[in-house]
Short mmCIF file of C-alpha atoms and ligand atoms in Angstrom, two decimals:
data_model
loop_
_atom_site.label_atom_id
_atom_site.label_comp_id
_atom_site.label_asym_id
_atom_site.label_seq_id
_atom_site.Cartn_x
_atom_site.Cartn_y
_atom_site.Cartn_z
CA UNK R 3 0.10 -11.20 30.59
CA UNK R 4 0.05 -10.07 27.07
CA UNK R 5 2.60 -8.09 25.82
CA UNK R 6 1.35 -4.63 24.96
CA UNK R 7 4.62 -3.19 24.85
CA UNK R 8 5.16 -0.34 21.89
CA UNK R 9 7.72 -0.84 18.98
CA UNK R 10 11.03 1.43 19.10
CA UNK R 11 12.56 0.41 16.33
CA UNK R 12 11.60 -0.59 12.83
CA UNK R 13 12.63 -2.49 9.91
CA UNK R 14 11.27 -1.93 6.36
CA UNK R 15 11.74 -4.93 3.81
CA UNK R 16 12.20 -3.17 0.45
CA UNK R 17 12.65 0.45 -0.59
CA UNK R 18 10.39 0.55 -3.56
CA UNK R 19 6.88 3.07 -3.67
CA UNK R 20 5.54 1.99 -1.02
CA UNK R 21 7.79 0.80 1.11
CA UNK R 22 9.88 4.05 0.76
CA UNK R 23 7.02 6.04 1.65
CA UNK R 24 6.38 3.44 4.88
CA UNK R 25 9.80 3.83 6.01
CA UNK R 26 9.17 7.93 5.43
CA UNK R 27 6.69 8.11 7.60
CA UNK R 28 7.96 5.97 10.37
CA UNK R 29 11.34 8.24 10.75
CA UNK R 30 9.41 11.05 10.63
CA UNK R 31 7.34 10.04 13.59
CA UNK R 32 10.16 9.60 15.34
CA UNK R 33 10.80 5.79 15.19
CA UNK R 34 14.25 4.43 15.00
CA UNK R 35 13.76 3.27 11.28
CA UNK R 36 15.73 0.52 9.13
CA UNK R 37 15.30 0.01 5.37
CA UNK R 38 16.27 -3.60 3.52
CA UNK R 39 16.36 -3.95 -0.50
CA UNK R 40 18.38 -6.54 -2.04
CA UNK R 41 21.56 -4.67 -3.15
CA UNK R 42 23.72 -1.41 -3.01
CA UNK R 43 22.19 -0.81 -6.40
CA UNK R 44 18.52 -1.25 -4.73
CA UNK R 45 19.65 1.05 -2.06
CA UNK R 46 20.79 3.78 -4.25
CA UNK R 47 17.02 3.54 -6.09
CA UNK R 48 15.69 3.13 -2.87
CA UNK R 49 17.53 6.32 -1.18
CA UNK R 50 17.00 8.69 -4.45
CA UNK R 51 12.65 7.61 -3.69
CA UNK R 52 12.91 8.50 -0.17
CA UNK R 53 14.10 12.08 -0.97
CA UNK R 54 11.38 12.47 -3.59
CA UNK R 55 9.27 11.42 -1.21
CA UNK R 56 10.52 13.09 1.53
CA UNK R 57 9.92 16.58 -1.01
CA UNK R 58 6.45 15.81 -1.87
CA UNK R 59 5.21 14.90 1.89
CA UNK R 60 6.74 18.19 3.15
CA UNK R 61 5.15 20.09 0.83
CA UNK R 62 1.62 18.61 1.59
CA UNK R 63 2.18 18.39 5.40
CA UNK R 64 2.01 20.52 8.28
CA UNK R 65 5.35 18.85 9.83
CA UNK R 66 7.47 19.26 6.63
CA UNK R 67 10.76 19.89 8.42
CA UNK R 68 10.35 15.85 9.88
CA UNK R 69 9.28 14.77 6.36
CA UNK R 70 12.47 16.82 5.53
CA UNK R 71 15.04 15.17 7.76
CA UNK R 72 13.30 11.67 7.54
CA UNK R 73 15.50 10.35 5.43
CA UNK R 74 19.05 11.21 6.69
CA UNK R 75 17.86 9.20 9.61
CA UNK R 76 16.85 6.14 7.72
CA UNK R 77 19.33 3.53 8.13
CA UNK R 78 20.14 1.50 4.73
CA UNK R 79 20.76 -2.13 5.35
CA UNK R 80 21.82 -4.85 2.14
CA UNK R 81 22.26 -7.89 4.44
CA UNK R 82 18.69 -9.15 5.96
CA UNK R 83 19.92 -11.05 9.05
CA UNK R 84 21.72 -7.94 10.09
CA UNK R 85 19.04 -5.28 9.12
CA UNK R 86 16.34 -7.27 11.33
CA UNK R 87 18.56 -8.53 14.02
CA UNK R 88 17.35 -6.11 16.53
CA UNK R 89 13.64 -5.23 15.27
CA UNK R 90 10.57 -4.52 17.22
CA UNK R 91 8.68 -4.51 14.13
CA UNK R 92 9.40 -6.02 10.54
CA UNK R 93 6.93 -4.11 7.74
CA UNK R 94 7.14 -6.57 4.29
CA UNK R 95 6.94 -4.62 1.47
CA UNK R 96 8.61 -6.39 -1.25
CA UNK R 97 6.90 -7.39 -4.47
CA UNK R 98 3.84 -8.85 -4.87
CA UNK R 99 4.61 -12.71 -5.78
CA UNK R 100 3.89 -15.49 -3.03
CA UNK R 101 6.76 -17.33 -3.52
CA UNK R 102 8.94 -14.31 -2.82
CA UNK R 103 7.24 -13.23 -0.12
CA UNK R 104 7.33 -16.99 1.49
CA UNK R 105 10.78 -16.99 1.48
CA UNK R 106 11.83 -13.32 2.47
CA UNK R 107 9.50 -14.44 5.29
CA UNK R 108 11.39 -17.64 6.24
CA UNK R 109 14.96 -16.18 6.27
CA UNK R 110 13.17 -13.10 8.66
CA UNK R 111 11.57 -16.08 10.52
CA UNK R 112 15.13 -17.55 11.49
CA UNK R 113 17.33 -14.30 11.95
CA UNK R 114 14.75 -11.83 13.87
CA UNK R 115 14.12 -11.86 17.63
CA UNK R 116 11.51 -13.96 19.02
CA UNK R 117 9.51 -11.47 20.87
CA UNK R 118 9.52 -9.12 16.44
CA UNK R 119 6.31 -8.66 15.19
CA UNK R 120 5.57 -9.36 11.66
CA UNK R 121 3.63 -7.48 9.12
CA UNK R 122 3.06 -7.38 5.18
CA UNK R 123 1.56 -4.71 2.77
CA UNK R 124 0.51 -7.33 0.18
CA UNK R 125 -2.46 -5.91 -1.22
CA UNK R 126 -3.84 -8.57 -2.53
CA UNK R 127 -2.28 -12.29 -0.88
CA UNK R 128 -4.30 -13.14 2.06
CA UNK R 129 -1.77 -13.38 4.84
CA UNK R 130 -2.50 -16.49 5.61
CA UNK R 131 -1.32 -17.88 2.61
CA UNK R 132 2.41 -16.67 4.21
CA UNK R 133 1.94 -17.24 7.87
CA UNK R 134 3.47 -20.32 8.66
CA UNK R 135 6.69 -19.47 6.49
CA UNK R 136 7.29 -16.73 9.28
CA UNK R 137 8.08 -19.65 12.01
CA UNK R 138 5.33 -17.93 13.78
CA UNK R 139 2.07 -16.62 12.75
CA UNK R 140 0.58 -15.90 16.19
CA UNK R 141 3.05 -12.81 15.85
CA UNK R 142 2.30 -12.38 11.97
CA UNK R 143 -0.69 -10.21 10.43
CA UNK R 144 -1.37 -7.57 7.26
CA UNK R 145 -0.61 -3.78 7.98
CA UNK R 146 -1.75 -2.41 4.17
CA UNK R 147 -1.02 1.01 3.46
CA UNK R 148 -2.43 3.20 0.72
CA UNK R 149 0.15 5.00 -2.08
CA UNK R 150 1.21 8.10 -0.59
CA UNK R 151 0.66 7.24 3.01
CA UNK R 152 1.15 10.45 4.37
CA UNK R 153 -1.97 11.85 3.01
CA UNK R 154 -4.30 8.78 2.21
CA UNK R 155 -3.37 7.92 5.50
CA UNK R 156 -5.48 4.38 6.64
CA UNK R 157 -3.75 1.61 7.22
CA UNK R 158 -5.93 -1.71 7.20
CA UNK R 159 -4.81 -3.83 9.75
CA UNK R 160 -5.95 -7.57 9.06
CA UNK R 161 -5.04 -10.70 10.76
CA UNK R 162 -5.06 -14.66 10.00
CA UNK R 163 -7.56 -17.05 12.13
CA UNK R 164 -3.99 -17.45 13.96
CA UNK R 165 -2.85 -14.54 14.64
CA UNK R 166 -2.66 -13.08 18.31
CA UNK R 167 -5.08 -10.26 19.19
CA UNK R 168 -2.87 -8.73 21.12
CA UNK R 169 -0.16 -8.62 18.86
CA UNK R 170 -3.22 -6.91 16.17
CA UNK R 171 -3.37 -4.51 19.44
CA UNK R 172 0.30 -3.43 19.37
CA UNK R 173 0.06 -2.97 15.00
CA UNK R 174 -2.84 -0.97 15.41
CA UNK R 175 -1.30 1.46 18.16
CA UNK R 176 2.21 1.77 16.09
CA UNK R 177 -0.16 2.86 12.58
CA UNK R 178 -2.16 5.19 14.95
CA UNK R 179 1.34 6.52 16.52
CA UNK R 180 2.86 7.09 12.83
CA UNK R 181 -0.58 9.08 11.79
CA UNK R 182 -2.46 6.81 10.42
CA UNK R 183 -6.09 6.03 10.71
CA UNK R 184 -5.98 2.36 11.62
CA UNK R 185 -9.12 0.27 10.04
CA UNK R 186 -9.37 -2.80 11.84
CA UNK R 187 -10.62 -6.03 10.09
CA UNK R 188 -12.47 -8.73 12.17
CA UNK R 189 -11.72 -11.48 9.27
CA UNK R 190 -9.58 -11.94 6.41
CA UNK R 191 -10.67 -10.36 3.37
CA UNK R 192 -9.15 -10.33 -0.23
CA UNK R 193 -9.24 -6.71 -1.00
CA UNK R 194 -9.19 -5.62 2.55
CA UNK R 195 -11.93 -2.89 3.56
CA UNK R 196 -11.23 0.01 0.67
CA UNK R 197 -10.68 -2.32 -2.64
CA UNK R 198 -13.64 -4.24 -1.64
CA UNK R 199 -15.97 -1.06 -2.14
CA UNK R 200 -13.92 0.60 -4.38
CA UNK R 201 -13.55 -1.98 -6.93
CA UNK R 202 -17.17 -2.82 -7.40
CA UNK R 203 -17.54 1.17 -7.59
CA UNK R 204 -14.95 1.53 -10.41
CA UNK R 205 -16.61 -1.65 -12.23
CA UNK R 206 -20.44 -0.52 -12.26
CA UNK R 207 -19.15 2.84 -13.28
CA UNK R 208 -17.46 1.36 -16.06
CA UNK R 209 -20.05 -0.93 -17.00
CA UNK R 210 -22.92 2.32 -17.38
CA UNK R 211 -19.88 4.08 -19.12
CA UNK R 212 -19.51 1.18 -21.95
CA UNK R 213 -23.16 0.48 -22.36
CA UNK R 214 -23.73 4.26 -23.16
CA UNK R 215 -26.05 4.98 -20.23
CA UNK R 216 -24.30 8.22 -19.20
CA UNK R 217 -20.97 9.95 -19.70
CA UNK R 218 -18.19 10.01 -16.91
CA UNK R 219 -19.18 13.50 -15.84
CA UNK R 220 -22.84 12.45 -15.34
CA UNK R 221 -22.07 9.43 -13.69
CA UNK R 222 -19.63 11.63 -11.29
CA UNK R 223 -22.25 14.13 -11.03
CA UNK R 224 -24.32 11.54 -9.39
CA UNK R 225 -22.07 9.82 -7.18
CA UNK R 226 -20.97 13.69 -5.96
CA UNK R 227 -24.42 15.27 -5.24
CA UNK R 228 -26.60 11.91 -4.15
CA UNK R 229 -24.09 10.84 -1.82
CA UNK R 230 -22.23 13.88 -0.74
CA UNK R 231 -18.52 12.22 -1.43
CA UNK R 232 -15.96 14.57 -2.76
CA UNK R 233 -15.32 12.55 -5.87
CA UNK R 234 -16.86 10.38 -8.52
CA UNK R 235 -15.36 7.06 -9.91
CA UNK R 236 -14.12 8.88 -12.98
CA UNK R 237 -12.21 11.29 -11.18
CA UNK R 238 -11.08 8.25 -9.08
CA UNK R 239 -10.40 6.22 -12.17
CA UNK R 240 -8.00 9.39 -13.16
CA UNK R 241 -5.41 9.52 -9.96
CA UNK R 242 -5.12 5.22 -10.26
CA UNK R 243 -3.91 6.73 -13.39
CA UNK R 244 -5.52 4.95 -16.75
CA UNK R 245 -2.51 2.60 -17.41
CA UNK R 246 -3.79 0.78 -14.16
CA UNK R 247 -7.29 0.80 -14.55
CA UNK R 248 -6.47 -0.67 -18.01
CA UNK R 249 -4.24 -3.79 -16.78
CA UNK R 250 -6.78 -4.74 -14.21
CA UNK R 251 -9.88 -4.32 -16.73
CA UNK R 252 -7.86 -6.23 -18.80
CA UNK R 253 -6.99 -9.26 -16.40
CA UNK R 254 -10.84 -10.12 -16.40
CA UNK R 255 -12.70 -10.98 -19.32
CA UNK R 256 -16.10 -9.49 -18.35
CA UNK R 257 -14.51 -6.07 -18.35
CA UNK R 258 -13.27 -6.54 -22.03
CA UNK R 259 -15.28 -4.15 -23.45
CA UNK R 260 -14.15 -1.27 -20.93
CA UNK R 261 -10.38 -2.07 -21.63
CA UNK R 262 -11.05 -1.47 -25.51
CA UNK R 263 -12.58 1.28 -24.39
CA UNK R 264 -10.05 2.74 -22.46
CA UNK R 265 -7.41 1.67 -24.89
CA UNK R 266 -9.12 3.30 -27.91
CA UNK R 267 -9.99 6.50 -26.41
CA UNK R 268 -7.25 7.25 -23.94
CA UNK R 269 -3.98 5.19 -23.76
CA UNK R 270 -3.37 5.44 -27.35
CA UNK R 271 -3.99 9.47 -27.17
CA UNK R 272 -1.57 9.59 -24.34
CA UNK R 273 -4.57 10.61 -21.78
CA UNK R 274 -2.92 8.63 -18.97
CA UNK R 275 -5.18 10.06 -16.23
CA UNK R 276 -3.84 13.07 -13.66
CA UNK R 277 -0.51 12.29 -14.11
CA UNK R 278 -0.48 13.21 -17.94
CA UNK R 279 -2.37 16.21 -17.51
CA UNK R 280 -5.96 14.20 -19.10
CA UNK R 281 -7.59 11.67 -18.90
CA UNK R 282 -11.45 11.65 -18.34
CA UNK R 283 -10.97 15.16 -16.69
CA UNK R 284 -8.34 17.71 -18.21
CA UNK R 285 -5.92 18.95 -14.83
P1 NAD D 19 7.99 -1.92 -5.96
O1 NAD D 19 8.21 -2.81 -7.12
O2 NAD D 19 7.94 -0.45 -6.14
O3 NAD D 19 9.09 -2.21 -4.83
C1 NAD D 19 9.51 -3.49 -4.45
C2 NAD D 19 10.88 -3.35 -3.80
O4 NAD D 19 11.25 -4.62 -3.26
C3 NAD D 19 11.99 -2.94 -4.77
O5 NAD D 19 12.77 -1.91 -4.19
C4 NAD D 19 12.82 -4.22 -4.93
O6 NAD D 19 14.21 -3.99 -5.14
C5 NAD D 19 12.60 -4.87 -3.59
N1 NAD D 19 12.84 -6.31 -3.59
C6 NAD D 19 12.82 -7.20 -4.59
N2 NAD D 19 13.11 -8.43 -4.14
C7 NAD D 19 13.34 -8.30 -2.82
C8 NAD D 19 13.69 -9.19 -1.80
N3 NAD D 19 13.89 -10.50 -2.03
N4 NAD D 19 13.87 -8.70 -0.56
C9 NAD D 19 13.67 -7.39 -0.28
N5 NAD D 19 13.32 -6.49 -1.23
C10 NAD D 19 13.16 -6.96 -2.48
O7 NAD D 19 6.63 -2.45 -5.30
P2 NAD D 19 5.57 -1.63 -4.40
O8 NAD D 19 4.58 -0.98 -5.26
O9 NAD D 19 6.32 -0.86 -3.38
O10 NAD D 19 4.81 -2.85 -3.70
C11 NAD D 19 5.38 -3.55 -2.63
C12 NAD D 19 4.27 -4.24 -1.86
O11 NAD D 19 3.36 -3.25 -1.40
C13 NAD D 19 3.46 -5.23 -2.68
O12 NAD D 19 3.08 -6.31 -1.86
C14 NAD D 19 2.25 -4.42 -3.08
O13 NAD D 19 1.11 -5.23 -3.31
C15 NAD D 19 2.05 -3.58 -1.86
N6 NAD D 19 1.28 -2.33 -2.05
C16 NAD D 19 1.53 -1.51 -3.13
C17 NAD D 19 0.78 -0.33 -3.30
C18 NAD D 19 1.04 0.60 -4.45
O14 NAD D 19 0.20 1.51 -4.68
N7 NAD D 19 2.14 0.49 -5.17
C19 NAD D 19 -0.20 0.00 -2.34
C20 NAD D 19 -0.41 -0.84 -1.24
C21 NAD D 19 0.34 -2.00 -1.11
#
C-alpha cells in the first residue's frame, strides 16, 4: 500500500528569499515548521527576512494575523542532523550551485528518517542531476515556488524518471494544503512550466523592442488586448526588476544587443524597473 499519509512537520534548508517566504507560508498554514541556514549569523539574516516577510504577506492577505504570528512559531535550527531528525518533509532551498546542493543533499540523505520526503526549489538544475546524492530518489522530486509565494502562489511540482508517484501525490497535497496552486509536470523540464513560456515571451519581446519594430507600450498593448492577459512583457520585464533581465540577457550572446540596450537606457539612469520607481513604465 502506498503511503499517502500527510506531512506534520516541516523542515526548510536555508532562510534566504525564498526559502524564508517557504517557511512563512508553511507556519502560517498551520504546519509545525523548522528553518536550517548555516550559522547563528545566517539565522539572524534569516529571522530579520521572515518578519519582513511576515509584514508584507499580511498586508496583501486576507489571513494577516497567521502571516503575523508565522514567524514566532518558526523554529531556527544551525545544526542539520538535528533540524531534520524528525521531518516529514525536507524543502531545499539553498543556493543555486550543484555541488552545494549534492552535498547538503547527502548529509540530509544520512541524518533524516527513512520514511522524509525530499524536495528542492532549484529553479533551474533538473532534479535529477541531485537524486541519487539523497540516498533515495524514489522519495526525492522538485517543489519550485515563485518569489513571493503567498501571492504568486503555484508551486510546480516535477519529478525524476525515478521518483515515486505517490510520493509526487503526497508533495502535491502539502502545496495545495499551504495555498498553493499545485502545477503538476508529467516529465522533467529545464525551466519547469512558467519559465518555459515566459522566457521565450520576454525574448521575442525584446527582440521586436531592439530591432525597432514597436515600443514597449505597443508591444504591451498587444499582448493586453489580443490575448486578454492582465500584463504585457514590458510590464513583466519591470517587477523581474531590470538588473535581472540584464544578467540573463547578458549570459547569452544572441541577446547582446538587448543587454546594451537595457544598459544604455536604463541601468545607467538608475531605472531599475518597479522597484526604483521606473523602468519601462513610471510607478
Ligand atoms: P538566497 O541566496 O537568498 O538564499 C540562500 C540561503 O541559503 C542563504 O540564507 C544562505 O545562508 C543559505 N545557505 C548557504 N549555504 C547553505 C548550506 N550549505 N546549507 C543551508 N543553507 C545554506 O537564495 P534564494 O533566492 O532564496 O534561492 C534559493 C533557491 O531557491 C535556489 O535554488 C533558487 O534557484 C531557488 N529559487 C529562487 C527564486 C527567487 O526568485 N529568488 C525563485 C524560485 C526558486
Amino acid at each position: 500500500m502506498p503511503d499517502t499519509s500527510p506531512f506534520s512537520r516541516v523542515t526548510v534548508l536555508g532562510l534566504g528569499v525564498l526559502g524564508a517566504q517557504i517557511a512563512l507560508q508553511t507556519a502560517a498554514h498551520g504546519f509545525a515548521t523548522t528553518a536550517y541556514d548555516i550559522d547563528d549569523d545566517a539565522l539572524v539574516t534569516g529571522r530579520g527576512r521572515l518578519d519582513a516577510f511576515a509584514a508584507q504577506a499580511a498586508a496583501q492577505m486576507p489571513d494577516g494575523d497567521a502571516y503575523r504570528a508565522a514567524p514566532g512559531q518558526i523554529r531556527l535550527a544551525a545544526d542539520l542532523a538535528e533540524a531534520v531528525r524528525e521531518a516529514d518533509l525536507v524543502i531545499e532551498a539553498v543556493p543555486e550551485r550543484l555541488d552545494l546542493k549534492r552535498e547538503v543533499w547527502a548529509r540530509v540523505g544520512a541524518a533524516a528518517p527513512e520514511s522524509t520526503v525530499f524536495a528542492t526549489n532549484s529553479s533551474s538544475l533538473l532534479p535529477s542531476a541531485i537524486a541519487d546524492a539523497t540516498g533515495r530518489p524514489d522519495r526525492f522530486l522538485a517543489l519550485h515556488f515563485a518569489n513571493h509565494v503567498w501571492v504568486n502562489n503555484t508551486a510546480e511540482v516535477m519529478g525524476t524518471p525515478r521518483t515515486d508517484p505517490a510520493v509526487a501525490d503526497r508533495v502535491q497535497a502539502f502545496a495545495e494544503s499551504i495555498g498553493m496552486v499545485a502545477i503538476r509536470l508529467h516529465k522533467e523540464q529545464p525551466g519547469y512550466v512558467l519559465n518555459s513560456l515566459l522566457i521565450p515571451l520576454l525574448g521575442a519581446a525584446a527582440e521586436l523592442l531592439v530591432k525597432g519594430v514597436a515600443d514597449p507600450e505597443t508591444i504591451d498593448l498587444t499582448w493586453r488586448k489580443a490575448t486578454g492577459a492582465p500584463a504585457g512583457p514590458f510590464q513583466i520585464y519591470d517587477v523581474v526588476g531590470l538588473r535581472t533581465a540584464y544578467a540573463i540577457a547578458s549570459a547569452d550572446p544572441r541577446s547582446a544587443p538587448f543587454a546594451a540596450y537595457l544598459k544604455e537606457h536604463y541601468l545607467d539612469r538608475g531605472k531599475l524597473g518597479v522597484e526604483s520607481g521606473e523602468g519601462f513604465y513610471r510607478y
